[in-house]
Amino acid sequence: MDTRIARSFRIVSLATAVALFAACAGHEARHSGGVTAFPSGGEVVTNMLARFSSLNIQCGGGTKPRLTCSGVYMRATKRGEDFHVWNPNPESQNKNSVSFSWLNKSGSFGGLVFGYDNGFTLLPPDQAWEAGFDPISALCLFPYDAATWNRSDDGCGAYPGIPDSGPCQAQGITEADQWIARYRDHGMYGHQCSFDTHLVWPVYQGWEVRSKLPDLHKLHNEVMLRAWRKDDPGLPLESFFYIGGSAKGRGEAMANQRDFKAVIGRWVPVVQIVLPQSEGSDAYFRYLPEDQAVPETRTASIPSAMH
């Protein structure tokens, strides 16, 4: 990257931190309930495609990292557990965070964790705020699956027994090439450090790692998001998705849509997603009326969220 651009990233770092702190302070518990209008299924997939295709590396006039306004936050899920899939796993060791993958044309991947075939998506913080939901902020990111279940510090810290797997910046790792030199030949997973998601430059470098290692494209990335309350009506859940071609995934997504409408009172679409199978390829997002277990409803009566 041009050194002038790199310098500009560093100059805005302090302003970014201040802006994000102020934004987060004002983003708590803003969902007050009532009858609310929501986008159609067609509008949802159009929005998802636009965010996937966006190559902007900054948001908010250059003060915020791209995670706040672009990409598609995907959480792979499996029915049959003792909790609704849209809630944080009560058995997780990381009680304050939830693991997602972030899909963007410059941060794409070809498969989900454990080979899962369905899940749900969340709106990024900026769009969640605009839509009247409670933004869910990112805590850290790993270029690849980082076995965060066993990590300290809400999944962002070191993996047990691997001292150099803590946060990147604390180890002086601030560039993609440094990250690759340290971790590429160690099998990933526990052998990774996490990038800070509050500043533009570290987030950019995190995705630069993936662009420099196209042979590892299929392996998903991992972004830790702040956890939310059980059955929170302010959760910016955007869609339930399934991977194109999976009848089982489609069935689970439809069942999750039905449960969400019954519990939360809000309709969200079931969306088919086809993941890109090579770096730089397109993803496809499709809204199909026959995939909807619940007829499309543009309004809902949402209970107040008490935080």
PDB file of C-alpha atoms in Angstrom:
ATOM      1  CA  MET A   1       0.000   0.000   0.000  1.00  0.00           C
ATOM      2  CA  ASP A   2       1.169   3.571  -0.713  1.00  0.00           C
ATOM      3  CA  THR A   3       2.988   4.937   2.352  1.00  0.00           C
ATOM      4  CA  ARG A   4       0.896   8.109   2.244  1.00  0.00           C
ATOM      5  CA  ILE A   5      -2.272   6.037   2.586  1.00  0.00           C
ATOM      6  CA  ALA A   6      -0.751   4.027   5.412  1.00  0.00           C
ATOM      7  CA  ARG A   7       0.184   7.261   7.174  1.00  0.00           C
ATOM      8  CA  SER A   8      -3.357   8.569   6.806  1.00  0.00           C
ATOM      9  CA  PHE A   9      -4.693   5.406   8.457  1.00  0.00           C
ATOM     10  CA  ARG A  10      -2.484   5.991  11.465  1.00  0.00           C
ATOM     11  CA  ILE A  11      -3.380   9.664  11.724  1.00  0.00           C
ATOM     12  CA  VAL A  12      -7.071   8.895  12.065  1.00  0.00           C
ATOM     13  CA  SER A  13      -6.522   6.096  14.605  1.00  0.00           C
ATOM     14  CA  LEU A  14      -7.042   8.267  17.697  1.00  0.00           C
ATOM     15  CA  ALA A  15     -10.036   9.993  16.143  1.00  0.00           C
ATOM     16  CA  THR A  16     -11.440   6.581  15.247  1.00  0.00           C
ATOM     17  CA  ALA A  17     -11.145   5.287  18.782  1.00  0.00           C
ATOM     18  CA  VAL A  18     -12.816   8.390  20.202  1.00  0.00           C
ATOM     19  CA  ALA A  19     -15.613   8.273  17.625  1.00  0.00           C
ATOM     20  CA  LEU A  20     -16.289   4.593  18.202  1.00  0.00           C
ATOM     21  CA  PHE A  21     -16.335   5.034  21.977  1.00  0.00           C
ATOM     22  CA  ALA A  22     -18.868   7.823  21.648  1.00  0.00           C
ATOM     23  CA  ALA A  23     -20.920   5.837  19.148  1.00  0.00           C
ATOM     24  CA  CYS A  24     -21.029   2.746  21.341  1.00  0.00           C
ATOM     25  CA  ALA A  25     -21.971   4.816  24.359  1.00  0.00           C
ATOM     26  CA  GLY A  26     -24.968   6.150  22.468  1.00  0.00           C
ATOM     27  CA  HIS A  27     -25.992   2.852  20.899  1.00  0.00           C
ATOM     28  CA  GLU A  28     -27.294   1.052  23.964  1.00  0.00           C
ATOM     29  CA  ALA A  29     -30.921   0.009  24.348  1.00  0.00           C
ATOM     30  CA  ARG A  30     -32.423   2.187  21.663  1.00  0.00           C
ATOM     31  CA  HIS A  31     -35.083  -0.315  20.552  1.00  0.00           C
ATOM     32  CA  SER A  32     -38.193   0.938  22.321  1.00  0.00           C
ATOM     33  CA  GLY A  33     -40.816  -1.337  20.785  1.00  0.00           C
ATOM     34  CA  GLY A  34     -44.007  -0.521  18.919  1.00  0.00           C
ATOM     35  CA  VAL A  35     -45.210  -1.254  15.390  1.00  0.00           C
ATOM     36  CA  THR A  36     -42.287  -1.042  12.998  1.00  0.00           C
ATOM     37  CA  ALA A  37     -41.921  -1.369   9.207  1.00  0.00           C
ATOM     38  CA  PHE A  38     -39.232  -3.680   7.861  1.00  0.00           C
ATOM     39  CA  PRO A  39     -37.673  -4.256   4.417  1.00  0.00           C
ATOM     40  CA  SER A  40     -39.033  -6.788   1.958  1.00  0.00           C
ATOM     41  CA  GLY A  41     -37.138  -9.961   1.161  1.00  0.00           C
ATOM     42  CA  GLY A  42     -36.064  -8.501  -2.157  1.00  0.00           C
ATOM     43  CA  GLU A  43     -34.735  -5.391  -0.453  1.00  0.00           C
ATOM     44  CA  VAL A  44     -32.807  -7.507   2.047  1.00  0.00           C
ATOM     45  CA  VAL A  45     -30.897  -9.478  -0.606  1.00  0.00           C
ATOM     46  CA  THR A  46     -30.214  -6.295  -2.590  1.00  0.00           C
ATOM     47  CA  ASN A  47     -28.706  -4.767   0.524  1.00  0.00           C
ATOM     48  CA  MET A  48     -26.664  -7.894   1.258  1.00  0.00           C
ATOM     49  CA  LEU A  49     -25.235  -7.936  -2.263  1.00  0.00           C
ATOM     50  CA  ALA A  50     -24.313  -4.256  -2.059  1.00  0.00           C
ATOM     51  CA  ARG A  51     -22.462  -4.787   1.214  1.00  0.00           C
ATOM     52  CA  PHE A  52     -20.703  -7.877  -0.124  1.00  0.00           C
ATOM     53  CA  SER A  53     -19.573  -5.965  -3.210  1.00  0.00           C
ATOM     54  CA  SER A  54     -18.393  -2.854  -1.361  1.00  0.00           C
ATOM     55  CA  LEU A  55     -14.618  -2.482  -1.484  1.00  0.00           C
ATOM     56  CA  ASN A  56     -14.506   0.627   0.697  1.00  0.00           C
ATOM     57  CA  ILE A  57     -11.904   0.122   3.395  1.00  0.00           C
ATOM     58  CA  GLN A  58     -13.352   2.800   5.676  1.00  0.00           C
ATOM     59  CA  CYS A  59     -16.750   3.931   6.922  1.00  0.00           C
ATOM     60  CA  GLY A  60     -18.063   7.158   8.364  1.00  0.00           C
ATOM     61  CA  GLY A  61     -15.947   9.483   6.263  1.00  0.00           C
ATOM     62  CA  GLY A  62     -12.770   7.539   6.957  1.00  0.00           C
ATOM     63  CA  THR A  63     -13.054   7.391  10.746  1.00  0.00           C
ATOM     64  CA  LYS A  64     -14.390   3.844  11.186  1.00  0.00           C
ATOM     65  CA  PRO A  65     -13.274   0.397   9.955  1.00  0.00           C
ATOM     66  CA  ARG A  66     -15.163  -1.326   7.166  1.00  0.00           C
ATOM     67  CA  LEU A  67     -16.713  -3.858   9.562  1.00  0.00           C
ATOM     68  CA  THR A  68     -19.108  -1.158  10.765  1.00  0.00           C
ATOM     69  CA  CYS A  69     -20.863  -0.591   7.430  1.00  0.00           C
ATOM     70  CA  SER A  70     -20.106  -3.316   4.879  1.00  0.00           C
ATOM     71  CA  GLY A  71     -19.942  -7.068   4.445  1.00  0.00           C
ATOM     72  CA  VAL A  72     -22.354  -9.756   5.631  1.00  0.00           C
ATOM     73  CA  TYR A  73     -22.034 -11.058   9.191  1.00  0.00           C
ATOM     74  CA  MET A  74     -22.850 -14.788   9.086  1.00  0.00           C
ATOM     75  CA  ARG A  75     -23.275 -17.147  12.024  1.00  0.00           C
ATOM     76  CA  ALA A  76     -23.500 -20.837  11.129  1.00  0.00           C
ATOM     77  CA  THR A  77     -25.980 -22.725  13.314  1.00  0.00           C
ATOM     78  CA  LYS A  78     -27.500 -26.147  13.864  1.00  0.00           C
ATOM     79  CA  ARG A  79     -30.975 -26.930  15.164  1.00  0.00           C
ATOM     80  CA  GLY A  80     -31.565 -29.457  17.887  1.00  0.00           C
ATOM     81  CA  GLU A  81     -29.746 -27.614  20.654  1.00  0.00           C
ATOM     82  CA  ASP A  82     -31.456 -26.577  23.878  1.00  0.00           C
ATOM     83  CA  PHE A  83     -31.700 -22.936  22.839  1.00  0.00           C
ATOM     84  CA  HIS A  84     -32.949 -20.886  19.891  1.00  0.00           C
ATOM     85  CA  VAL A  85     -30.220 -20.507  17.280  1.00  0.00           C
ATOM     86  CA  TRP A  86     -30.356 -16.684  17.349  1.00  0.00           C
ATOM     87  CA  ASN A  87     -29.324 -16.630  21.016  1.00  0.00           C
ATOM     88  CA  PRO A  88     -25.731 -16.903  22.281  1.00  0.00           C
ATOM     89  CA  ASN A  89     -24.758 -20.467  23.162  1.00  0.00           C
ATOM     90  CA  PRO A  90     -25.256 -20.759  26.950  1.00  0.00           C
ATOM     91  CA  GLU A  91     -22.523 -23.424  27.079  1.00  0.00           C
ATOM     92  CA  SER A  92     -19.890 -21.165  25.533  1.00  0.00           C
ATOM     93  CA  GLN A  93     -16.850 -20.406  27.658  1.00  0.00           C
ATOM     94  CA  ASN A  94     -16.853 -16.908  26.132  1.00  0.00           C
ATOM     95  CA  LYS A  95     -19.945 -15.453  27.792  1.00  0.00           C
ATOM     96  CA  ASN A  96     -19.413 -11.937  26.438  1.00  0.00           C
ATOM     97  CA  SER A  97     -18.863 -12.771  22.770  1.00  0.00           C
ATOM     98  CA  VAL A  98     -20.299 -14.734  19.850  1.00  0.00           C
ATOM     99  CA  SER A  99     -18.369 -16.078  16.858  1.00  0.00           C
ATOM    100  CA  PHE A 100     -19.268 -14.987  13.297  1.00  0.00           C
ATOM    101  CA  SER A 101     -17.687 -14.948   9.861  1.00  0.00           C
ATOM    102  CA  TRP A 102     -17.654 -11.800   7.733  1.00  0.00           C
ATOM    103  CA  LEU A 103     -18.371 -12.200   4.014  1.00  0.00           C
ATOM    104  CA  ASN A 104     -17.125  -9.562   1.577  1.00  0.00           C
ATOM    105  CA  LYS A 105     -15.624  -9.746  -1.894  1.00  0.00           C
ATOM    106  CA  SER A 106     -12.221  -8.870  -0.430  1.00  0.00           C
ATOM    107  CA  GLY A 107     -12.768 -11.103   2.604  1.00  0.00           C
ATOM    108  CA  SER A 108     -14.620 -14.062   1.126  1.00  0.00           C
ATOM    109  CA  PHE A 109     -14.528 -17.770   1.905  1.00  0.00           C
ATOM    110  CA  GLY A 110     -15.893 -20.967   0.418  1.00  0.00           C
ATOM    111  CA  GLY A 111     -17.316 -22.866   3.387  1.00  0.00           C
ATOM    112  CA  LEU A 112     -18.771 -22.550   6.887  1.00  0.00           C
ATOM    113  CA  VAL A 113     -17.455 -23.855  10.198  1.00  0.00           C
ATOM    114  CA  PHE A 114     -17.944 -27.621  10.726  1.00  0.00           C
ATOM    115  CA  GLY A 115     -19.402 -27.835   7.214  1.00  0.00           C
ATOM    116  CA  TYR A 116     -22.682 -26.313   8.430  1.00  0.00           C
ATOM    117  CA  ASP A 117     -25.221 -25.345   5.783  1.00  0.00           C
ATOM    118  CA  ASN A 118     -27.419 -22.689   7.423  1.00  0.00           C
ATOM    119  CA  GLY A 119     -27.523 -19.941  10.023  1.00  0.00           C
ATOM    120  CA  PHE A 120     -28.439 -16.280  10.302  1.00  0.00           C
ATOM    121  CA  THR A 121     -27.031 -12.886   9.353  1.00  0.00           C
ATOM    122  CA  LEU A 122     -26.825  -9.623  11.285  1.00  0.00           C
ATOM    123  CA  LEU A 123     -26.839  -6.076   9.986  1.00  0.00           C
ATOM    124  CA  PRO A 124     -23.511  -4.272  10.455  1.00  0.00           C
ATOM    125  CA  PRO A 125     -23.548  -1.649  13.242  1.00  0.00           C
ATOM    126  CA  ASP A 126     -24.159   1.433  11.091  1.00  0.00           C
ATOM    127  CA  GLN A 127     -27.163  -0.088   9.324  1.00  0.00           C
ATOM    128  CA  ALA A 128     -28.496  -1.598  12.535  1.00  0.00           C
ATOM    129  CA  TRP A 129     -28.474   1.841  14.128  1.00  0.00           C
ATOM    130  CA  GLU A 130     -30.225   3.398  11.142  1.00  0.00           C
ATOM    131  CA  ALA A 131     -32.890   0.671  11.220  1.00  0.00           C
ATOM    132  CA  GLY A 132     -33.634   1.237  14.909  1.00  0.00           C
ATOM    133  CA  PHE A 133     -31.905  -1.851  16.307  1.00  0.00           C
ATOM    134  CA  ASP A 134     -29.122  -2.176  18.861  1.00  0.00           C
ATOM    135  CA  PRO A 135     -25.771  -2.342  17.010  1.00  0.00           C
ATOM    136  CA  ILE A 136     -23.610  -5.358  17.808  1.00  0.00           C
ATOM    137  CA  SER A 137     -19.963  -4.317  17.789  1.00  0.00           C
ATOM    138  CA  ALA A 138     -16.981  -6.419  16.721  1.00  0.00           C
ATOM    139  CA  LEU A 139     -14.346  -7.186  19.364  1.00  0.00           C
ATOM    140  CA  CYS A 140     -11.565  -8.689  17.238  1.00  0.00           C
ATOM    141  CA  LEU A 141     -10.956 -10.587  14.021  1.00  0.00           C
ATOM    142  CA  PHE A 142      -8.901 -13.554  12.892  1.00  0.00           C
ATOM    143  CA  PRO A 143      -8.140 -14.074   9.184  1.00  0.00           C
ATOM    144  CA  TYR A 144      -9.031 -17.773   9.616  1.00  0.00           C
ATOM    145  CA  ASP A 145     -10.913 -20.025  12.026  1.00  0.00           C
ATOM    146  CA  ALA A 146      -9.031 -19.493  15.287  1.00  0.00           C
ATOM    147  CA  ALA A 147     -10.548 -22.075  17.652  1.00  0.00           C
ATOM    148  CA  THR A 148     -11.911 -19.195  19.731  1.00  0.00           C
ATOM    149  CA  TRP A 149     -13.955 -21.495  21.973  1.00  0.00           C
ATOM    150  CA  ASN A 150     -10.779 -22.182  23.959  1.00  0.00           C
ATOM    151  CA  ARG A 151      -9.251 -18.686  23.908  1.00  0.00           C
ATOM    152  CA  SER A 152      -9.124 -16.142  26.710  1.00  0.00           C
ATOM    153  CA  ASP A 153     -10.429 -12.554  26.680  1.00  0.00           C
ATOM    154  CA  ASP A 154     -13.789 -13.257  25.041  1.00  0.00           C
ATOM    155  CA  GLY A 155     -12.145 -15.320  22.316  1.00  0.00           C
ATOM    156  CA  CYS A 156      -9.676 -12.581  21.361  1.00  0.00           C
ATOM    157  CA  GLY A 157      -6.789 -13.637  23.610  1.00  0.00           C
ATOM    158  CA  ALA A 158      -4.174 -16.359  23.519  1.00  0.00           C
ATOM    159  CA  TYR A 159      -4.877 -20.023  22.877  1.00  0.00           C
ATOM    160  CA  PRO A 160      -3.835 -22.233  25.831  1.00  0.00           C
ATOM    161  CA  GLY A 161      -0.205 -23.297  25.552  1.00  0.00           C
ATOM    162  CA  ILE A 162       0.566 -20.993  22.597  1.00  0.00           C
ATOM    163  CA  PRO A 163       1.999 -17.748  24.048  1.00  0.00           C
ATOM    164  CA  ASP A 164       2.339 -15.878  20.733  1.00  0.00           C
ATOM    165  CA  SER A 165      -1.345 -16.338  19.871  1.00  0.00           C
ATOM    166  CA  GLY A 166      -2.565 -13.249  21.759  1.00  0.00           C
ATOM    167  CA  PRO A 167      -3.546  -9.913  20.153  1.00  0.00           C
ATOM    168  CA  CYS A 168      -1.384  -8.940  17.169  1.00  0.00           C
ATOM    169  CA  GLN A 169      -0.678  -5.324  18.106  1.00  0.00           C
ATOM    170  CA  ALA A 170       0.686  -6.309  21.530  1.00  0.00           C
ATOM    171  CA  GLN A 171       3.271  -8.422  19.711  1.00  0.00           C
ATOM    172  CA  GLY A 172       4.207  -5.698  17.238  1.00  0.00           C
ATOM    173  CA  ILE A 173       2.381  -7.415  14.376  1.00  0.00           C
ATOM    174  CA  THR A 174       0.705  -4.610  12.436  1.00  0.00           C
ATOM    175  CA  GLU A 175       1.105  -5.712   8.801  1.00  0.00           C
ATOM    176  CA  ALA A 176      -0.287  -8.664   6.836  1.00  0.00           C
ATOM    177  CA  ASP A 177       3.193  -9.796   5.790  1.00  0.00           C
ATOM    178  CA  GLN A 178       4.303  -9.952   9.432  1.00  0.00           C
ATOM    179  CA  TRP A 179       1.282 -12.065  10.298  1.00  0.00           C
ATOM    180  CA  ILE A 180       1.940 -14.451   7.410  1.00  0.00           C
ATOM    181  CA  ALA A 181       5.622 -14.808   8.302  1.00  0.00           C
ATOM    182  CA  ARG A 182       4.726 -15.717  11.889  1.00  0.00           C
ATOM    183  CA  TYR A 183       1.765 -18.047  11.428  1.00  0.00           C
ATOM    184  CA  ARG A 184       1.430 -19.400   7.893  1.00  0.00           C
ATOM    185  CA  ASP A 185       3.378 -22.614   8.496  1.00  0.00           C
ATOM    186  CA  HIS A 186       1.835 -23.499  11.864  1.00  0.00           C
ATOM    187  CA  GLY A 187      -1.555 -24.846  10.800  1.00  0.00           C
ATOM    188  CA  MET A 188      -3.631 -21.775  11.726  1.00  0.00           C
ATOM    189  CA  TYR A 189      -6.436 -22.340  14.266  1.00  0.00           C
ATOM    190  CA  GLY A 190      -4.761 -21.809  17.668  1.00  0.00           C
ATOM    191  CA  HIS A 191      -1.617 -20.486  15.989  1.00  0.00           C
ATOM    192  CA  GLN A 192      -2.959 -17.008  15.134  1.00  0.00           C
ATOM    193  CA  CYS A 193      -3.070 -13.570  16.698  1.00  0.00           C
ATOM    194  CA  SER A 194      -6.186 -11.389  16.582  1.00  0.00           C
ATOM    195  CA  PHE A 195      -6.457  -8.002  14.884  1.00  0.00           C
ATOM    196  CA  ASP A 196      -8.099  -5.040  16.628  1.00  0.00           C
ATOM    197  CA  THR A 197     -11.478  -4.257  15.057  1.00  0.00           C
ATOM    198  CA  HIS A 198     -11.830  -0.722  16.411  1.00  0.00           C
ATOM    199  CA  LEU A 199      -9.352   0.902  14.017  1.00  0.00           C
ATOM    200  CA  VAL A 200      -9.192   1.088  10.230  1.00  0.00           C
ATOM    201  CA  TRP A 201      -5.605  -0.070   9.705  1.00  0.00           C
ATOM    202  CA  PRO A 202      -5.666  -3.386  11.652  1.00  0.00           C
ATOM    203  CA  VAL A 203      -8.947  -4.427  10.019  1.00  0.00           C
ATOM    204  CA  TYR A 204      -7.548  -3.667   6.576  1.00  0.00           C
ATOM    205  CA  GLN A 205      -4.433  -5.727   7.329  1.00  0.00           C
ATOM    206  CA  GLY A 206      -6.518  -8.627   8.611  1.00  0.00           C
ATOM    207  CA  TRP A 207      -8.226  -9.006   5.257  1.00  0.00           C
ATOM    208  CA  GLU A 208      -4.963  -8.386   3.404  1.00  0.00           C
ATOM    209  CA  VAL A 209      -3.731 -11.646   4.937  1.00  0.00           C
ATOM    210  CA  ARG A 210      -6.464 -13.536   3.109  1.00  0.00           C
ATOM    211  CA  SER A 211      -5.847 -11.791  -0.205  1.00  0.00           C
ATOM    212  CA  LYS A 212      -2.186 -12.837  -0.002  1.00  0.00           C
ATOM    213  CA  LEU A 213      -3.042 -16.493   0.721  1.00  0.00           C
ATOM    214  CA  PRO A 214      -5.589 -17.438  -1.975  1.00  0.00           C
ATOM    215  CA  ASP A 215      -4.844 -21.155  -1.539  1.00  0.00           C
ATOM    216  CA  LEU A 216      -6.577 -20.957   1.863  1.00  0.00           C
ATOM    217  CA  HIS A 217      -9.710 -19.313   0.480  1.00  0.00           C
ATOM    218  CA  LYS A 218     -12.133 -22.069   1.490  1.00  0.00           C
ATOM    219  CA  LEU A 219     -11.350 -21.714   5.209  1.00  0.00           C
ATOM    220  CA  HIS A 220     -13.672 -19.149   6.797  1.00  0.00           C
ATOM    221  CA  ASN A 221     -12.538 -16.149   8.818  1.00  0.00           C
ATOM    222  CA  GLU A 222     -13.655 -15.532  12.401  1.00  0.00           C
ATOM    223  CA  VAL A 223     -14.913 -12.294  13.938  1.00  0.00           C
ATOM    224  CA  MET A 224     -15.902 -12.118  17.590  1.00  0.00           C
ATOM    225  CA  LEU A 225     -18.971  -9.947  18.239  1.00  0.00           C
ATOM    226  CA  ARG A 226     -20.274  -8.633  21.518  1.00  0.00           C
ATOM    227  CA  ALA A 227     -22.908 -10.967  22.999  1.00  0.00           C
ATOM    228  CA  TRP A 228     -26.540  -9.901  23.412  1.00  0.00           C
ATOM    229  CA  ARG A 229     -29.432 -10.787  25.712  1.00  0.00           C
ATOM    230  CA  LYS A 230     -31.556 -13.886  25.226  1.00  0.00           C
ATOM    231  CA  ASP A 231     -34.459 -13.282  22.811  1.00  0.00           C
ATOM    232  CA  ASP A 232     -33.505  -9.619  22.499  1.00  0.00           C
ATOM    233  CA  PRO A 233     -36.039  -7.788  20.261  1.00  0.00           C
ATOM    234  CA  GLY A 234     -33.340  -5.213  19.534  1.00  0.00           C
ATOM    235  CA  LEU A 235     -31.089  -7.807  17.877  1.00  0.00           C
ATOM    236  CA  PRO A 236     -30.414  -6.636  14.272  1.00  0.00           C
ATOM    237  CA  LEU A 237     -31.108 -10.074  12.808  1.00  0.00           C
ATOM    238  CA  GLU A 238     -31.363  -9.615   9.053  1.00  0.00           C
ATOM    239  CA  SER A 239     -32.104 -13.074   7.638  1.00  0.00           C
ATOM    240  CA  PHE A 240     -31.989 -16.798   8.159  1.00  0.00           C
ATOM    241  CA  PHE A 241     -29.877 -18.298   5.401  1.00  0.00           C
ATOM    242  CA  TYR A 242     -29.056 -21.649   3.889  1.00  0.00           C
ATOM    243  CA  ILE A 243     -26.306 -22.638   1.497  1.00  0.00           C
ATOM    244  CA  GLY A 244     -27.585 -23.140  -2.047  1.00  0.00           C
ATOM    245  CA  GLY A 245     -28.189 -26.802  -2.883  1.00  0.00           C
ATOM    246  CA  SER A 246     -28.723 -27.960   0.707  1.00  0.00           C
ATOM    247  CA  ALA A 247     -32.237 -29.292   1.313  1.00  0.00           C
ATOM    248  CA  LYS A 248     -31.436 -29.850   4.995  1.00  0.00           C
ATOM    249  CA  GLY A 249     -30.112 -26.320   5.386  1.00  0.00           C
ATOM    250  CA  ARG A 250     -33.200 -24.929   3.694  1.00  0.00           C
ATOM    251  CA  GLY A 251     -35.483 -26.852   6.039  1.00  0.00           C
ATOM    252  CA  GLU A 252     -33.638 -25.656   9.138  1.00  0.00           C
ATOM    253  CA  ALA A 253     -33.637 -22.038   7.962  1.00  0.00           C
ATOM    254  CA  MET A 254     -37.393 -22.202   7.395  1.00  0.00           C
ATOM    255  CA  ALA A 255     -37.945 -23.705  10.847  1.00  0.00           C
ATOM    256  CA  ASN A 256     -35.791 -20.980  12.412  1.00  0.00           C
ATOM    257  CA  GLN A 257     -37.798 -18.316  10.589  1.00  0.00           C
ATOM    258  CA  ARG A 258     -41.005 -19.797  11.973  1.00  0.00           C
ATOM    259  CA  ASP A 259     -39.612 -19.905  15.527  1.00  0.00           C
ATOM    260  CA  PHE A 260     -38.290 -16.344  15.359  1.00  0.00           C
ATOM    261  CA  LYS A 261     -41.659 -14.998  14.236  1.00  0.00           C
ATOM    262  CA  ALA A 262     -43.416 -16.872  17.042  1.00  0.00           C
ATOM    263  CA  VAL A 263     -40.998 -15.755  19.774  1.00  0.00           C
ATOM    264  CA  ILE A 264     -39.918 -12.266  18.699  1.00  0.00           C
ATOM    265  CA  GLY A 265     -42.928 -11.278  16.600  1.00  0.00           C
ATOM    266  CA  ARG A 266     -40.897 -10.101  13.603  1.00  0.00           C
ATOM    267  CA  TRP A 267     -40.703 -11.554  10.099  1.00  0.00           C
ATOM    268  CA  VAL A 268     -37.270 -11.881   8.529  1.00  0.00           C
ATOM    269  CA  PRO A 269     -36.642 -13.618   5.199  1.00  0.00           C
ATOM    270  CA  VAL A 270     -35.074 -16.964   4.468  1.00  0.00           C
ATOM    271  CA  VAL A 271     -32.252 -16.252   2.009  1.00  0.00           C
ATOM    272  CA  GLN A 272     -30.284 -18.646  -0.162  1.00  0.00           C
ATOM    273  CA  ILE A 273     -26.549 -17.894  -0.242  1.00  0.00           C
ATOM    274  CA  VAL A 274     -24.046 -19.344  -2.697  1.00  0.00           C
ATOM    275  CA  LEU A 275     -20.532 -18.803  -1.360  1.00  0.00           C
ATOM    276  CA  PRO A 276     -17.675 -17.844  -3.713  1.00  0.00           C
ATOM    277  CA  GLN A 277     -15.322 -20.741  -4.372  1.00  0.00           C
ATOM    278  CA  SER A 278     -12.254 -18.675  -5.233  1.00  0.00           C
ATOM    279  CA  GLU A 279     -10.742 -15.364  -4.139  1.00  0.00           C
ATOM    280  CA  GLY A 280     -12.403 -12.440  -5.923  1.00  0.00           C
ATOM    281  CA  SER A 281     -15.417 -14.462  -7.109  1.00  0.00           C
ATOM    282  CA  ASP A 282     -18.973 -13.354  -6.477  1.00  0.00           C
ATOM    283  CA  ALA A 283     -21.388 -14.596  -3.844  1.00  0.00           C
ATOM    284  CA  TYR A 284     -25.086 -14.897  -4.688  1.00  0.00           C
ATOM    285  CA  PHE A 285     -28.007 -13.935  -2.464  1.00  0.00           C
ATOM    286  CA  ARG A 286     -31.499 -15.063  -3.483  1.00  0.00           C
ATOM    287  CA  TYR A 287     -34.905 -14.426  -1.987  1.00  0.00           C
ATOM    288  CA  LEU A 288     -37.383 -17.087  -3.123  1.00  0.00           C
ATOM    289  CA  PRO A 289     -41.064 -16.973  -2.067  1.00  0.00           C
ATOM    290  CA  GLU A 290     -41.173 -20.781  -1.906  1.00  0.00           C
ATOM    291  CA  ASP A 291     -38.454 -20.746   0.774  1.00  0.00           C
ATOM    292  CA  GLN A 292     -40.587 -18.763   3.213  1.00  0.00           C
ATOM    293  CA  ALA A 293     -42.200 -20.798   6.007  1.00  0.00           C
ATOM    294  CA  VAL A 294     -43.948 -17.610   7.144  1.00  0.00           C
ATOM    295  CA  PRO A 295     -45.607 -15.282   4.604  1.00  0.00           C
ATOM    296  CA  GLU A 296     -43.775 -12.008   4.124  1.00  0.00           C
ATOM    297  CA  THR A 297     -44.915  -9.351   6.598  1.00  0.00           C
ATOM    298  CA  ARG A 298     -43.541  -5.816   6.428  1.00  0.00           C
ATOM    299  CA  THR A 299     -44.713  -4.654   9.868  1.00  0.00           C
ATOM    300  CA  ALA A 300     -44.531  -6.143  13.344  1.00  0.00           C
ATOM    301  CA  SER A 301     -45.447  -5.305  16.909  1.00  0.00           C
ATOM    302  CA  ILE A 302     -42.167  -5.511  18.804  1.00  0.00           C
ATOM    303  CA  PRO A 303     -42.011  -5.512  22.620  1.00  0.00           C
ATOM    304  CA  SER A 304     -39.772  -2.978  24.318  1.00  0.00           C
ATOM    305  CA  ALA A 305     -36.194  -4.001  25.066  1.00  0.00           C
ATOM    306  CA  MET A 306     -35.290  -3.357  28.689  1.00  0.00           C
ATOM    307  CA  HIS A 307     -31.512  -3.276  29.227  1.00  0.00           C
TER     308      HIS A 307
END
